[in-house]
mmCIF file of C-alpha atoms and ligand atoms in Angstrom:
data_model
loop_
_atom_site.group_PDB
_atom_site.id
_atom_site.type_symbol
_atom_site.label_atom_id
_atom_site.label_comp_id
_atom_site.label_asym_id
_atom_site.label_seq_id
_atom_site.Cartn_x
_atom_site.Cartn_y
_atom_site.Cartn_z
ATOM 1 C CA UNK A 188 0.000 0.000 0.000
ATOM 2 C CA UNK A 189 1.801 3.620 -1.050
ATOM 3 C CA UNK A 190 0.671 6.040 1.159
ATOM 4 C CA UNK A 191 1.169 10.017 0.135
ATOM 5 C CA UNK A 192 2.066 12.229 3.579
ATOM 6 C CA UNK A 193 1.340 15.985 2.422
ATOM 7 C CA UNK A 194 3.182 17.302 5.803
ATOM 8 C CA UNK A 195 4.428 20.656 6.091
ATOM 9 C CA UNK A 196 5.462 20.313 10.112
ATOM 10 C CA UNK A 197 9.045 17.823 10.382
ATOM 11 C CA UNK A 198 8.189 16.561 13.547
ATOM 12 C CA UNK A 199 4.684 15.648 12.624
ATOM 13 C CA UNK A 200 5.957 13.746 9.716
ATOM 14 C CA UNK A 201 8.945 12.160 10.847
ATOM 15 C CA UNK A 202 6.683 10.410 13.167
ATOM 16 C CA UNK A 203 4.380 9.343 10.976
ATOM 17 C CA UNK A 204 6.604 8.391 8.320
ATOM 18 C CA UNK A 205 8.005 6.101 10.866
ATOM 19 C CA UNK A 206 4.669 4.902 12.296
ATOM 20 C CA UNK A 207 3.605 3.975 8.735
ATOM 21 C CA UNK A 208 6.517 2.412 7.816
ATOM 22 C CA UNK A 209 6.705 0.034 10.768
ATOM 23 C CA UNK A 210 3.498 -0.904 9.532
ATOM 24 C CA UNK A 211 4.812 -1.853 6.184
ATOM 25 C CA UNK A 212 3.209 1.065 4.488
ATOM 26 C CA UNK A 213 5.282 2.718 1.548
ATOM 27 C CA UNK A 214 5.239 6.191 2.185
ATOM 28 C CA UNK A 215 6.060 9.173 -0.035
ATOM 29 C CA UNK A 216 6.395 12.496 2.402
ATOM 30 C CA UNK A 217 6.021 15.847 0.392
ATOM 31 C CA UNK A 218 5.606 19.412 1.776
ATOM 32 C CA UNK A 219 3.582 21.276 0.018
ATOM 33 C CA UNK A 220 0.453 21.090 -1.847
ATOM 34 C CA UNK A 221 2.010 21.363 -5.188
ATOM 35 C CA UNK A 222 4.383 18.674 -4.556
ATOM 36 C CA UNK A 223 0.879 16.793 -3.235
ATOM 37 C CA UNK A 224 -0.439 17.046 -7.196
ATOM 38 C CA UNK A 225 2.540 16.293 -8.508
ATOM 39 C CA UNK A 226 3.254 12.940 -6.716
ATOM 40 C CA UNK A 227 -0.189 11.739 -6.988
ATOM 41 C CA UNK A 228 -0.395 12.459 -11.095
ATOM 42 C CA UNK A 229 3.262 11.094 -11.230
ATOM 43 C CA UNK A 230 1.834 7.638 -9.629
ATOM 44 C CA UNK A 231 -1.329 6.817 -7.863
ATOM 45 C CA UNK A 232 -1.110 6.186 -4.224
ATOM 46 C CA UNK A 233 -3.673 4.306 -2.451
ATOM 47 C CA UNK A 234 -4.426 6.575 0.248
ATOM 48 C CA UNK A 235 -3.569 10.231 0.970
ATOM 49 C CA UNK A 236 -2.761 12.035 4.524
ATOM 50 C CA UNK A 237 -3.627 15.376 3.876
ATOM 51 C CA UNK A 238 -2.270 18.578 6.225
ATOM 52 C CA UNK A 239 -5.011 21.544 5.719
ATOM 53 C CA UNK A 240 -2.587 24.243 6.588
ATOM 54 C CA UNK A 241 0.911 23.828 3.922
ATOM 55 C CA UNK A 242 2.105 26.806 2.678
ATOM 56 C CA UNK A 243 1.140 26.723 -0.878
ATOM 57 C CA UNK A 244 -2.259 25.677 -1.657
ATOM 58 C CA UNK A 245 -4.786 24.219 1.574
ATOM 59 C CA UNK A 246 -5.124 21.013 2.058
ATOM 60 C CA UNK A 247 -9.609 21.336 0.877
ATOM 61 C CA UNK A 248 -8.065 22.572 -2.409
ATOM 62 C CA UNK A 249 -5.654 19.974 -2.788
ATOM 63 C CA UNK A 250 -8.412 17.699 -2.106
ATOM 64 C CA UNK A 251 -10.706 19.245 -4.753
ATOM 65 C CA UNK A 252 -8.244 19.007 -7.160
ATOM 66 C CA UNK A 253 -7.206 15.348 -6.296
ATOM 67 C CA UNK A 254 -11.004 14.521 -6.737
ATOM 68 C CA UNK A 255 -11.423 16.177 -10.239
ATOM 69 C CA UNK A 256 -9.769 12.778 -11.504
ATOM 70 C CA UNK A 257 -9.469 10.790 -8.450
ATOM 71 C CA UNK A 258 -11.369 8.750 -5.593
ATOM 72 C CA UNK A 259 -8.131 7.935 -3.459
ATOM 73 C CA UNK A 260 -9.581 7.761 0.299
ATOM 74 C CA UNK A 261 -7.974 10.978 1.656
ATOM 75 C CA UNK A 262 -7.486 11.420 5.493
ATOM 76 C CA UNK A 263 -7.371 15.070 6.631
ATOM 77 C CA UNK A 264 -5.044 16.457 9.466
ATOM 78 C CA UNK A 265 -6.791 19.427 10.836
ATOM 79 C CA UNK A 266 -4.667 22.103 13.610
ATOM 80 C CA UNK A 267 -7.437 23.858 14.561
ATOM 81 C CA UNK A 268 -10.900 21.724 15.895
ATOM 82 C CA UNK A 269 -12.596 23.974 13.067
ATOM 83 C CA UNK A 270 -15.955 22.775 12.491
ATOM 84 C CA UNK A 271 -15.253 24.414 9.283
ATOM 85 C CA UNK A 272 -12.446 22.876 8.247
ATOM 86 C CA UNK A 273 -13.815 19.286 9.062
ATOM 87 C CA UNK A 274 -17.548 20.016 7.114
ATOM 88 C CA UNK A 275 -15.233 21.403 4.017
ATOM 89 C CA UNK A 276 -12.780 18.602 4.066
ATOM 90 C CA UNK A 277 -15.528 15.474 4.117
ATOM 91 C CA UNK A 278 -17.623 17.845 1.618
ATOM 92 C CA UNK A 279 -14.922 17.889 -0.680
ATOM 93 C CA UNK A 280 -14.654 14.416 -0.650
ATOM 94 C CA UNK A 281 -12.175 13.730 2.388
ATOM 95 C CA UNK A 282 -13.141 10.066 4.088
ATOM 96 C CA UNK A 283 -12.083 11.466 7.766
ATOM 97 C CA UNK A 284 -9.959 14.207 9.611
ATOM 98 C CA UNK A 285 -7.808 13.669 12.397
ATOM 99 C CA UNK A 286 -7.087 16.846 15.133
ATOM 100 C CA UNK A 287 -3.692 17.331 15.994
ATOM 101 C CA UNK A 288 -2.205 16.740 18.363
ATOM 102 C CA UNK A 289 -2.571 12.797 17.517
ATOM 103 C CA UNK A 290 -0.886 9.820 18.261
ATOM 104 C CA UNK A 291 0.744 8.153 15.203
ATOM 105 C CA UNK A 292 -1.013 5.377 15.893
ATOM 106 C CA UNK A 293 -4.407 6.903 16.150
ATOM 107 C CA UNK A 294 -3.375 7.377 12.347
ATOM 108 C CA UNK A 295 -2.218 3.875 11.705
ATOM 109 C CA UNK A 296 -5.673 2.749 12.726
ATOM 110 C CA UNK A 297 -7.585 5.602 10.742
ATOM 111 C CA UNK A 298 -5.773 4.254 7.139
ATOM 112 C CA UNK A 299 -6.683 0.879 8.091
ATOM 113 C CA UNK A 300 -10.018 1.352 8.869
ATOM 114 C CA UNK A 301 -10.841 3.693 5.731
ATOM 115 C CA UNK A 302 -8.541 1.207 3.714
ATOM 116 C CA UNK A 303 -10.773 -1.885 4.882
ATOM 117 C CA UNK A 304 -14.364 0.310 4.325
ATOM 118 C CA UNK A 305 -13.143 1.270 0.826
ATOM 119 C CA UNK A 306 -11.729 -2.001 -0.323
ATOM 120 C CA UNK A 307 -12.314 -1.432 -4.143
ATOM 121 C CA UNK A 308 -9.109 -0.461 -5.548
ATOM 122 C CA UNK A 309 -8.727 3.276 -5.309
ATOM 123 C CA UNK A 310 -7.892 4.408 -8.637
ATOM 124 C CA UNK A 311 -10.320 2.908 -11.235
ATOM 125 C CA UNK A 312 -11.555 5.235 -14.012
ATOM 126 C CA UNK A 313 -15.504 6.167 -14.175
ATOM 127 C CA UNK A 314 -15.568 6.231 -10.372
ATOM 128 C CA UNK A 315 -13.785 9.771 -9.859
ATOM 129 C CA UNK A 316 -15.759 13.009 -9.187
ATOM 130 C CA UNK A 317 -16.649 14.892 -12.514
ATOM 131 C CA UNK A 318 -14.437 17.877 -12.989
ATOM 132 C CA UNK A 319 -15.987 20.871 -13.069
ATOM 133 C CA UNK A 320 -19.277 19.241 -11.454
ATOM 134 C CA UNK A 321 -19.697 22.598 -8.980
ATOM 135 C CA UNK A 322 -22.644 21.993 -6.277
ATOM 136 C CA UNK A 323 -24.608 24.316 -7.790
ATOM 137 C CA UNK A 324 -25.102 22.618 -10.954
ATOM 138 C CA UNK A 325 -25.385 19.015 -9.372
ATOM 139 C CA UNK A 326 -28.861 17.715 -8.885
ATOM 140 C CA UNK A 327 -28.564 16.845 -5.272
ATOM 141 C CA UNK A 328 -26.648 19.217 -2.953
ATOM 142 C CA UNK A 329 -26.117 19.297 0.915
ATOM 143 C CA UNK A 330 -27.021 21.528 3.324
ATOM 144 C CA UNK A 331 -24.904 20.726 6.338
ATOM 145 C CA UNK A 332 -26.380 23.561 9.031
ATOM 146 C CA UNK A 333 -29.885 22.363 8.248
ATOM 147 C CA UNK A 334 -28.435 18.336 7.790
ATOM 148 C CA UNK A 335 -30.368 18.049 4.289
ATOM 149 C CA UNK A 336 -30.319 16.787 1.178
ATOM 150 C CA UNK A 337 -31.882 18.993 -1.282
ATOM 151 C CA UNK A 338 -33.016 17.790 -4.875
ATOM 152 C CA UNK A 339 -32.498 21.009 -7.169
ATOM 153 C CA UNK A 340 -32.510 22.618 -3.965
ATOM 154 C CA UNK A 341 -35.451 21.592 -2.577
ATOM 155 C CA UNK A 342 -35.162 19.608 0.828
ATOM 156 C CA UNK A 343 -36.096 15.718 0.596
ATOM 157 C CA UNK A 344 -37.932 14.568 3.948
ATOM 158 C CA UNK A 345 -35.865 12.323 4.748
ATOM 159 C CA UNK A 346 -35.253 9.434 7.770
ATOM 160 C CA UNK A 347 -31.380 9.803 9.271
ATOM 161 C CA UNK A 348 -30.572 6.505 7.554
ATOM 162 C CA UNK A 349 -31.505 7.680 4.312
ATOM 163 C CA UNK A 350 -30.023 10.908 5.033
ATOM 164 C CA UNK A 351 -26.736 9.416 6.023
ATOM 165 C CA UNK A 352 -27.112 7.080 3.231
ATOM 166 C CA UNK A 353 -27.344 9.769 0.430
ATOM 167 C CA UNK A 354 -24.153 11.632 2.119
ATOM 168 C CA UNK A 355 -22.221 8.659 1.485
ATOM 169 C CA UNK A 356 -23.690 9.082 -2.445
ATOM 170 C CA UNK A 357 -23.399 12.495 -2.550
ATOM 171 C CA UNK A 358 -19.529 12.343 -1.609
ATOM 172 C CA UNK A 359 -18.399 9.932 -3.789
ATOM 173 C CA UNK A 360 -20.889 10.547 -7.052
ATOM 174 C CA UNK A 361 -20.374 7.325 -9.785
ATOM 175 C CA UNK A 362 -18.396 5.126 -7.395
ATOM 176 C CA UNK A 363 -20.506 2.145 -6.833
ATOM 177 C CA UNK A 364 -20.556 1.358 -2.857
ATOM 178 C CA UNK A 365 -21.493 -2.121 -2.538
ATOM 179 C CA UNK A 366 -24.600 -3.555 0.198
ATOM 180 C CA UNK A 367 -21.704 -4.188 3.069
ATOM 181 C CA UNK A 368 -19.847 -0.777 2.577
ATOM 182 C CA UNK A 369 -22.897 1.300 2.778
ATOM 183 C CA UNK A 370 -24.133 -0.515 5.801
ATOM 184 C CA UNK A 371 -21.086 0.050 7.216
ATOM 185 C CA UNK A 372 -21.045 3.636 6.293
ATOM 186 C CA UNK A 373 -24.289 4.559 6.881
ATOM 187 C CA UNK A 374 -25.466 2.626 10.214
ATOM 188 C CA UNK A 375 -23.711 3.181 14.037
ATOM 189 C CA UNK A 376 -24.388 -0.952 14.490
ATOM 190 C CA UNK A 377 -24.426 -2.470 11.157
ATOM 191 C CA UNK A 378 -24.375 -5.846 12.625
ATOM 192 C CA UNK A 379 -28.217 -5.377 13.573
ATOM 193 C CA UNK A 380 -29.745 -5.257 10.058
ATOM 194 C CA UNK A 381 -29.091 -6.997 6.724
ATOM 195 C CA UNK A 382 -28.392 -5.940 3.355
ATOM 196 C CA UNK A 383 -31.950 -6.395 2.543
ATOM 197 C CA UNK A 384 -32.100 -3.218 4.872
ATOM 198 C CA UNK A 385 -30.216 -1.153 2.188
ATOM 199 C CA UNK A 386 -32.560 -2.284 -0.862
ATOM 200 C CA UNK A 387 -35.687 -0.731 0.957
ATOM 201 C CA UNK A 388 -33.743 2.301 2.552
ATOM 202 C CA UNK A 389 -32.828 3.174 -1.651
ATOM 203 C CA UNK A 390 -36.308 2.228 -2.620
ATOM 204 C CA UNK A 391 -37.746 4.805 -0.381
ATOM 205 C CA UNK A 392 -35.508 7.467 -1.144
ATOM 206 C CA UNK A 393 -36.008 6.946 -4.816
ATOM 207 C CA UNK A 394 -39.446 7.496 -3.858
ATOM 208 C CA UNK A 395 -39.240 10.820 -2.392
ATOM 209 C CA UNK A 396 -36.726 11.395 -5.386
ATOM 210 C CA UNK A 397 -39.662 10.991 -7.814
ATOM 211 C CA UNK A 398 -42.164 12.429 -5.889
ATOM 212 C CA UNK A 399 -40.009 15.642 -6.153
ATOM 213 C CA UNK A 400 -39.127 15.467 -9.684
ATOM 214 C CA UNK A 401 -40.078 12.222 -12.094
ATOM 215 C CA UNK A 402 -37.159 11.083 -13.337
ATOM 216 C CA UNK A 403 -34.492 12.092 -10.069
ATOM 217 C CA UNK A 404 -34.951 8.137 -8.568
ATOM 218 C CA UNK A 405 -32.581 7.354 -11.459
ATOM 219 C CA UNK A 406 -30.365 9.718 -9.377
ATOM 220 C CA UNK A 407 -29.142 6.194 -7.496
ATOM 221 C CA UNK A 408 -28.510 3.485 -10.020
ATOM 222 C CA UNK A 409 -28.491 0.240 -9.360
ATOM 223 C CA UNK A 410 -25.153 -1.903 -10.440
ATOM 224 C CA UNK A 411 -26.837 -5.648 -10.706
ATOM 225 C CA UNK A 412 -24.366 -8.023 -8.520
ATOM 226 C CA UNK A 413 -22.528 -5.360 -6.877
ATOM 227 C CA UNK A 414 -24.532 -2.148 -5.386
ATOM 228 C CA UNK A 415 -25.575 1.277 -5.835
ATOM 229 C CA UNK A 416 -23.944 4.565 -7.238
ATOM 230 C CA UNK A 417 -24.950 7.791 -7.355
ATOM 231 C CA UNK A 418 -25.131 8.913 -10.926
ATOM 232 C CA UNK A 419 -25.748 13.187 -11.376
HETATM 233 CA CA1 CA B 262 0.826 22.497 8.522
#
């Protein structure tokens, strides 16, 4: 597994370098944002640890940039306990944040555990974001003060598992997210409920999708033998 470190801080990285490595991760350490693009477009790494403050670009627009032609899980390191900065990062398509100060295995145990929930391979064309696909002009957006899912921004009444269900979509639009991931994703206890449980949660929120505009349930396609995608 290659692992790109965008790390502005020496001490922070050194220690995670060496955390990661010990775990038989192959780790690429860069500095800066631009270095970030650079080393990612040079050769895909499986999973990006992403600083938010560097001194070139921020780490939310190195993500955005990464997810115009990639879905590489990307874990965010935040300084601050910004509300902000965490809402921005997972909007942008960031699969966690860490606050520093962390323990470098606190971040060991983050890769694994996004590594295991996204166990498609991470670089696979048709599953990246669209470039250019702003919020404004995407069919279903996300309010996160008011925690809803609009459709051409009008709110969908939804349940929290459908709500939490469509986040998942919404972050990752064409990937296809298999029954097991989005239980896993979407429910605190997945082990209570089967995957029948995510059939009817879709089929009632392609209900309220239609109900809303004819048409939007084809919003969340169906992949026959492996899952659902979210297809603007
Ligand atoms: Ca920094």
């Amino acid at each position: 597994m290659k692992v790109l470190l965008v790390e502005d801080e020496p001490a922070i990285a050194d220690t995670l370098v060496y955390a990661l490595r010990t775990e038989c991760f192959e780790v690429t350490h860069v500095l800066t944002g631009g270095e970030a693009l650079d080393a990612h477009a040079a050769d895909a790494h499986d999973f990006v640890i992403l600083d938010i403050g560097l001194p070139d670009l921020t780490g939310l627009e190195v993500c955005k940039r990464l997810r115009e032609s990639s879905a590489v899980p990307i874990l965010f390191l935040t300084a601050r306990d910004g509300e902000i900065d965490r809402i921005l990062g997972l909007e942008l398509g960031g699969d966690d944040y860490v606050t520093k100060p962390f323990s470098p295995r606190e971040i060991v145990a983050r890769v694994r555990a996004i590594l295991r929930r996204s166990s498609s391979p991470a670089e696979k064309p048709g599953i990246a974001a669209e470039p250019g696909n702003g919020e404004s002009s995407a069919p279903l957006t996300h309010d996160e003060a008011t925690m809803r899912v609009l459709l051409h921004g009008q709110a969908l009444d939804l349940t929290a598992h459908e709500y939490k269900l469509l986040l998942v979509f919404l972050r990752r639009p064409h990937r296809v997210f298999t029954r097991d991931q989005l239980l896993d994703l979407a429910w605190q206890d997945p082990g209570a409920v089967t995957d029948r449980t995510i059939d009817a949660h879709i089929k009632t929120i392609r209900a309220k999708l239609r109900e809303k505009s004819p048409g939007c349930e084809n919003l969340i396609e169906t992949r026959r033998g492996l899952g659902y995608a979210y297809a603007p």
